[in-house]
Coordinates of C-alpha atoms and ligand atoms in Angstrom, one line a residue:
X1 CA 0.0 0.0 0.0
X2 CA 0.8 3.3 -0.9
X3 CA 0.9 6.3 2.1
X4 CA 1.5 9.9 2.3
X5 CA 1.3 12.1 4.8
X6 CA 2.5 15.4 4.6
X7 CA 3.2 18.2 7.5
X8 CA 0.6 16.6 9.8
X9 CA 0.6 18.1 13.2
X10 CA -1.7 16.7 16.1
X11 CA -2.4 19.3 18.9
X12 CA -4.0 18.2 22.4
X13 CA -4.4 21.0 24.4
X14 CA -1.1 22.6 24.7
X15 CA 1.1 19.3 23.9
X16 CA 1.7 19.1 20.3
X17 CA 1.4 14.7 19.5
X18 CA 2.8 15.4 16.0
X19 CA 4.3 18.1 14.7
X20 CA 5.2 18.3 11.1
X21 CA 5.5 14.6 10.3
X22 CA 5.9 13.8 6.6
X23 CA 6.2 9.9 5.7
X24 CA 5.9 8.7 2.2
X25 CA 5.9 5.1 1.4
X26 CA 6.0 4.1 -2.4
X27 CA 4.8 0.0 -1.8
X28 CA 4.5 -2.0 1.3
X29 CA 3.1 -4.8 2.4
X30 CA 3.4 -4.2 6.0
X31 CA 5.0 -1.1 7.5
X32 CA 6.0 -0.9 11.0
X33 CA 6.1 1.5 12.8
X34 CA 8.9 2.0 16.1
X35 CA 10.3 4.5 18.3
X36 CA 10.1 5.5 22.0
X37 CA 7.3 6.2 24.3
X38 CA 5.2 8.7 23.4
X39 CA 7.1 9.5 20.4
X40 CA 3.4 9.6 18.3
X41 CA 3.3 6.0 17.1
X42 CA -0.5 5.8 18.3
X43 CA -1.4 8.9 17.0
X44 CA -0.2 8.2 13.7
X45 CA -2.2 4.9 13.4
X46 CA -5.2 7.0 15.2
X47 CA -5.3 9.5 12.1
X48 CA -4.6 6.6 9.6
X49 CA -7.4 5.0 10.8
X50 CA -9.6 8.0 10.7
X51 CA -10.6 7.9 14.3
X52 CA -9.2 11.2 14.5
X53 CA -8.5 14.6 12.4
X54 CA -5.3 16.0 12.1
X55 CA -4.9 19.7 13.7
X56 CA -3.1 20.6 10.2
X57 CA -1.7 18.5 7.0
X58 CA -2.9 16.2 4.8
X59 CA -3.3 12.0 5.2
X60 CA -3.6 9.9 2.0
X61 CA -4.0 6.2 1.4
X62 CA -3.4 4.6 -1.5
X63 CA -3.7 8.1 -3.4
X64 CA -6.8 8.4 -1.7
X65 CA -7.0 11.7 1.0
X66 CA -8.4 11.0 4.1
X67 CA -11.8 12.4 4.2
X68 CA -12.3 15.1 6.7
X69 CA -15.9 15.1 7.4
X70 CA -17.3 13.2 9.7
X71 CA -19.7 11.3 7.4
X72 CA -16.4 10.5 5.3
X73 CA -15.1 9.6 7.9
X74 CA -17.6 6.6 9.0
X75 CA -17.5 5.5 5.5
X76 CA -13.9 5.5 5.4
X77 CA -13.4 3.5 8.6
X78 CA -16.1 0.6 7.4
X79 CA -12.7 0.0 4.7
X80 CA -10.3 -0.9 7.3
X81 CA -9.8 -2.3 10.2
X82 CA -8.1 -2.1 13.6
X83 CA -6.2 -4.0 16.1
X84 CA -5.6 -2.4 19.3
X85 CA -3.7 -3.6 22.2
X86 CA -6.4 -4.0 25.0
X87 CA -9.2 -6.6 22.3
X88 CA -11.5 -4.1 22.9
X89 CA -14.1 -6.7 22.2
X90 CA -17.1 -6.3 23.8
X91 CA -17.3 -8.2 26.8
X92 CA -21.0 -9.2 27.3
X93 CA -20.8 -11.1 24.1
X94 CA -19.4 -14.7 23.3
X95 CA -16.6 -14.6 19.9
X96 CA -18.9 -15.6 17.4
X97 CA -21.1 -12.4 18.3
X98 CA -18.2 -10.0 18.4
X99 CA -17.3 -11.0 15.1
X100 CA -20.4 -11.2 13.2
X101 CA -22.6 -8.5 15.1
X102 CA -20.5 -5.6 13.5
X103 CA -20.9 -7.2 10.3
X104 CA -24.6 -7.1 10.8
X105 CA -25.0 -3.5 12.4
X106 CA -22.2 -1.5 10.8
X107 CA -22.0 -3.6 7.0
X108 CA -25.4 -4.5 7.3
X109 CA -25.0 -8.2 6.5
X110 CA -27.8 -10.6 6.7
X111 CA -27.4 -12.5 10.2
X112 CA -27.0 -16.0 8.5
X113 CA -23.9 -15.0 6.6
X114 CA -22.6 -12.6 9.4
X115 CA -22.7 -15.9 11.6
X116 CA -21.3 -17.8 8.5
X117 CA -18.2 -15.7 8.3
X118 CA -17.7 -15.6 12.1
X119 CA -18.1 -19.2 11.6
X120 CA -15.0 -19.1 9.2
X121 CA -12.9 -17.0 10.6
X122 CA -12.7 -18.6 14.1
X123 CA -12.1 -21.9 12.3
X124 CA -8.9 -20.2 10.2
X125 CA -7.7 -18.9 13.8
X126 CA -8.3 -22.4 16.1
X127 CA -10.7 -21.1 17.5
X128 CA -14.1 -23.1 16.8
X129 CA -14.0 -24.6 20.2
X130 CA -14.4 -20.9 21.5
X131 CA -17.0 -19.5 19.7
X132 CA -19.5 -19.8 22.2
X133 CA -16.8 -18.1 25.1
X134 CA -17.1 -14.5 26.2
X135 CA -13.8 -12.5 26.9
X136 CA -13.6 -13.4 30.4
X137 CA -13.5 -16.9 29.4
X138 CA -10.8 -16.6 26.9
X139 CA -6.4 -16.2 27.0
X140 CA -5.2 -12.7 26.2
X141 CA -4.0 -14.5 23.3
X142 CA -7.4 -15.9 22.0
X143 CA -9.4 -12.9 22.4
X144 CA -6.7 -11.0 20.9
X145 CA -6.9 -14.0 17.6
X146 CA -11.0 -13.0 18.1
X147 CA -10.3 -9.6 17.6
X148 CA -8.1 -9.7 14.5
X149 CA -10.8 -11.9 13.3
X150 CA -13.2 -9.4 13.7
X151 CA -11.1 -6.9 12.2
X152 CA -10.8 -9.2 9.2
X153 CA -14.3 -9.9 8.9
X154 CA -15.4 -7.4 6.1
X155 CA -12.8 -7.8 4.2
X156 CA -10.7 -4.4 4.6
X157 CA -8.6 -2.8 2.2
X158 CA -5.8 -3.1 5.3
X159 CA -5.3 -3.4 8.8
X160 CA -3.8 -1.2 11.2
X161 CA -2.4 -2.8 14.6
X162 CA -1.5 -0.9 17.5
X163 CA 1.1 -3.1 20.1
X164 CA -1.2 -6.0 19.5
X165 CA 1.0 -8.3 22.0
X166 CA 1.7 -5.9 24.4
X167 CA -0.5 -7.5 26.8
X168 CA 0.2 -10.7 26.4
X169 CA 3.1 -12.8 27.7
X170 CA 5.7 -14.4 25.4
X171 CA 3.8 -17.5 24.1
X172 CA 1.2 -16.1 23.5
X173 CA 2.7 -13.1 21.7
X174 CA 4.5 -15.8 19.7
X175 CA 0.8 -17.0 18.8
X176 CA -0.5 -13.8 17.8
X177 CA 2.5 -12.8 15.5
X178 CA 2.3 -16.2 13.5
X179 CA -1.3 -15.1 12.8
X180 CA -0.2 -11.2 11.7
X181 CA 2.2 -12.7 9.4
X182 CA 0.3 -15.3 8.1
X183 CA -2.2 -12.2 7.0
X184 CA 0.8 -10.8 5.7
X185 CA 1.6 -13.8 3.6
X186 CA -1.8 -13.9 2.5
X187 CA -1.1 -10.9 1.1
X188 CA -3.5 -8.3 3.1
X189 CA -1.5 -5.0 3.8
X190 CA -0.6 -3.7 7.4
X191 CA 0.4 -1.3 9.3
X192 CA 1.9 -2.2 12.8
X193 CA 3.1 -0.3 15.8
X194 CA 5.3 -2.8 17.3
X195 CA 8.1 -2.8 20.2
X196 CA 8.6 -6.6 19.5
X197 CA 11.9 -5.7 16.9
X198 CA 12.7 -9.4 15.9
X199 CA 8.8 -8.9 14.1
X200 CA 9.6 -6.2 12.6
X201 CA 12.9 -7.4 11.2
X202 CA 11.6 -10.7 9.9
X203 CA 7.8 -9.5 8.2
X204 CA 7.9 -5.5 8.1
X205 CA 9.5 -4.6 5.0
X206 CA 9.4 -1.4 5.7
X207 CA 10.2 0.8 8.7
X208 CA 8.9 4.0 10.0
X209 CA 11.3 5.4 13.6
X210 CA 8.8 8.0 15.4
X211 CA 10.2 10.3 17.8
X212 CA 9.3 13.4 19.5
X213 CA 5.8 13.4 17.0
X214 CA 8.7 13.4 13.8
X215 CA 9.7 10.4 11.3
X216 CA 13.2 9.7 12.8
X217 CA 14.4 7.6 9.9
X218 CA 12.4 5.6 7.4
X219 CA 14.3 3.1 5.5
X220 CA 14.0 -0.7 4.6
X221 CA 14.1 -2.9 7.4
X222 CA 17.6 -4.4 6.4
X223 CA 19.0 -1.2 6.0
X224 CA 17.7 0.1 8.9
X225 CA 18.3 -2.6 11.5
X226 CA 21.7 -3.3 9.9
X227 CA 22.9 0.2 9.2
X228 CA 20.7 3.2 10.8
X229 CA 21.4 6.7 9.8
X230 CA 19.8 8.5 12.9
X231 CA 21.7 8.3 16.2
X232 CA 18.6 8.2 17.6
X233 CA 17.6 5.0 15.8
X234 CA 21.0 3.8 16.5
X235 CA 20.6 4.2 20.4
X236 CA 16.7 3.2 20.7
X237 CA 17.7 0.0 18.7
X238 CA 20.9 -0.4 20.8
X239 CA 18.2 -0.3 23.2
X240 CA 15.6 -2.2 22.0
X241 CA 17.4 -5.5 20.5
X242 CA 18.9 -6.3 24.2
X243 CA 15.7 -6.8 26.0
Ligands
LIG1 P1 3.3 6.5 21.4 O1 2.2 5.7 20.8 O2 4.5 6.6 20.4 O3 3.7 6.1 22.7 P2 1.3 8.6 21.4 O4 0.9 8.9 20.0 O5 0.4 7.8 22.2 O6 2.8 8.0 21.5 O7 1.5 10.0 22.2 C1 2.2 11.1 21.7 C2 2.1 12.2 22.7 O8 0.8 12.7 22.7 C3 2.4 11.8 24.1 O9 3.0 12.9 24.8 C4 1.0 11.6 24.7 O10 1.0 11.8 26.1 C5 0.2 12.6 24.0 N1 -1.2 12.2 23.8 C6 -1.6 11.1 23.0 N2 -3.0 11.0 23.0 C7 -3.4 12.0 23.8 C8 -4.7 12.5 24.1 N3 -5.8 11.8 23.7 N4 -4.8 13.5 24.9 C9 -3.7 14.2 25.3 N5 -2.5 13.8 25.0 C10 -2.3 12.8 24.2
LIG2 MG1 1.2 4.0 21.6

């Protein structure tokens, strides 16, 4: 997928989130995006996914812009979908009804085939056995599979993840990234923010640094991992690869 932001700043209150940020990606299949805390990962993927307006700039997908209405904006969201670190699945609901009751209310899908393609996808993820499980019920790493299911379920242009495995201790992180790069394989384009670097290295292809609400350094992740321009990308890898 093809992105381009340019000179997006993101006020809140009196703490500017991003200030001036420019990223252009030509082609990629999954970008990820990296950098320290608070450095305006979340923000980014926030505007991207059209949850929020930028206070200045311009966002454009796939030489698309961003709509800035908020009746663009609904329409815009039902084309892709998001992965955030805490499910956010709704909890009074078992995982065949977090799946397919979106596809009924927000695509306005028929129930049968809403509960067909739940169906499906929790099959594709192992996760038939669960369908009848609320959250409580389930791993961190289940309802996490759950969620990306239900993200997948209308077939988005591309999905944006936001630390998808920060929650969730190492095997099941381990479980969760086999199922983002499987949909990577499969060939659906993503967008990551990710602290787990050995990810990054093996499926992103390409990488985005965000620090202090600017693109650090955007290169290829070869390049990048092997040779970073940016002492800053230097240091925060130097950091990052020895945990
Ligand atoms: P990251 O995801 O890289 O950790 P964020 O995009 O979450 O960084 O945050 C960037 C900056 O914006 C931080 O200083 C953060 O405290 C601030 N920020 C993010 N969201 C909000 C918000 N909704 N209200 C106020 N400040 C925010
Ligand atoms: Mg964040």
């Amino acid at each position: 997928m093809k992105i381009d932001l340019q000179g997006v700043s993101k006020k809140y209150g009196e703490l500017w989130a991003l200030q001036d940020l420019t990223l252009e990606v030509e082609d990629s299949r999954c970008l990820a995006l990296i950098g320290p805390s608070g450095g305006g990962k979340s923000t980014t993927l926030r505007l991207l996914a059209g949850l929020e307006r930028p206070s200045s700039g311009s966002l454009s997908v796939n030489g698309k812009l961003l709509p800035t209405d908020e009746t663009g904006l609904r329409e815009y969201r039902k084309t892709i979908g998001v992965v955030f670190q805490a499910y956010n699945l709704f909890p009074h609901l078992d995982a065949l009804t977090n799946i397919a009751l979106p596809l009924e209310v927000v695509h306005g899908e028929s129930p049968n085939d809403a509960r067909l393609r739940a169906t499906a996808l929790l099959e594709r993820f192992q996760l038939q056995e669960h369908a009848r499980k609320k959250p409580a019920e389930l791993s961190g790493g289940q309802n996490q599979r759950v969620a990306i299911a239900r993200a997948l379920a209308p077939s988005p242009e591309f999905l944006l993840f936001d630390e998808p495995t920060s929650a969730l201790d190492p095997e099941m992180t381990a479980e969760v990234l086999d199922v983002i790069e499987s949909l990577i394989q499969d060939g659906k384009r993503i967008i990551i923010v990710t602290h787990q670097m050995g990810f990054a290295k093996r499926a992103a292809e390409t990488i985005a640094l965000i620090a202090d609400g600017k693109v650090e350094e955007l290169g290829k992740a070869e390049k990048l991992f092997s040779s970073p321009s940016s002492k800053l990308t230097e240091r925060f890898l130097a950091k990052a690869l020895n945990y």
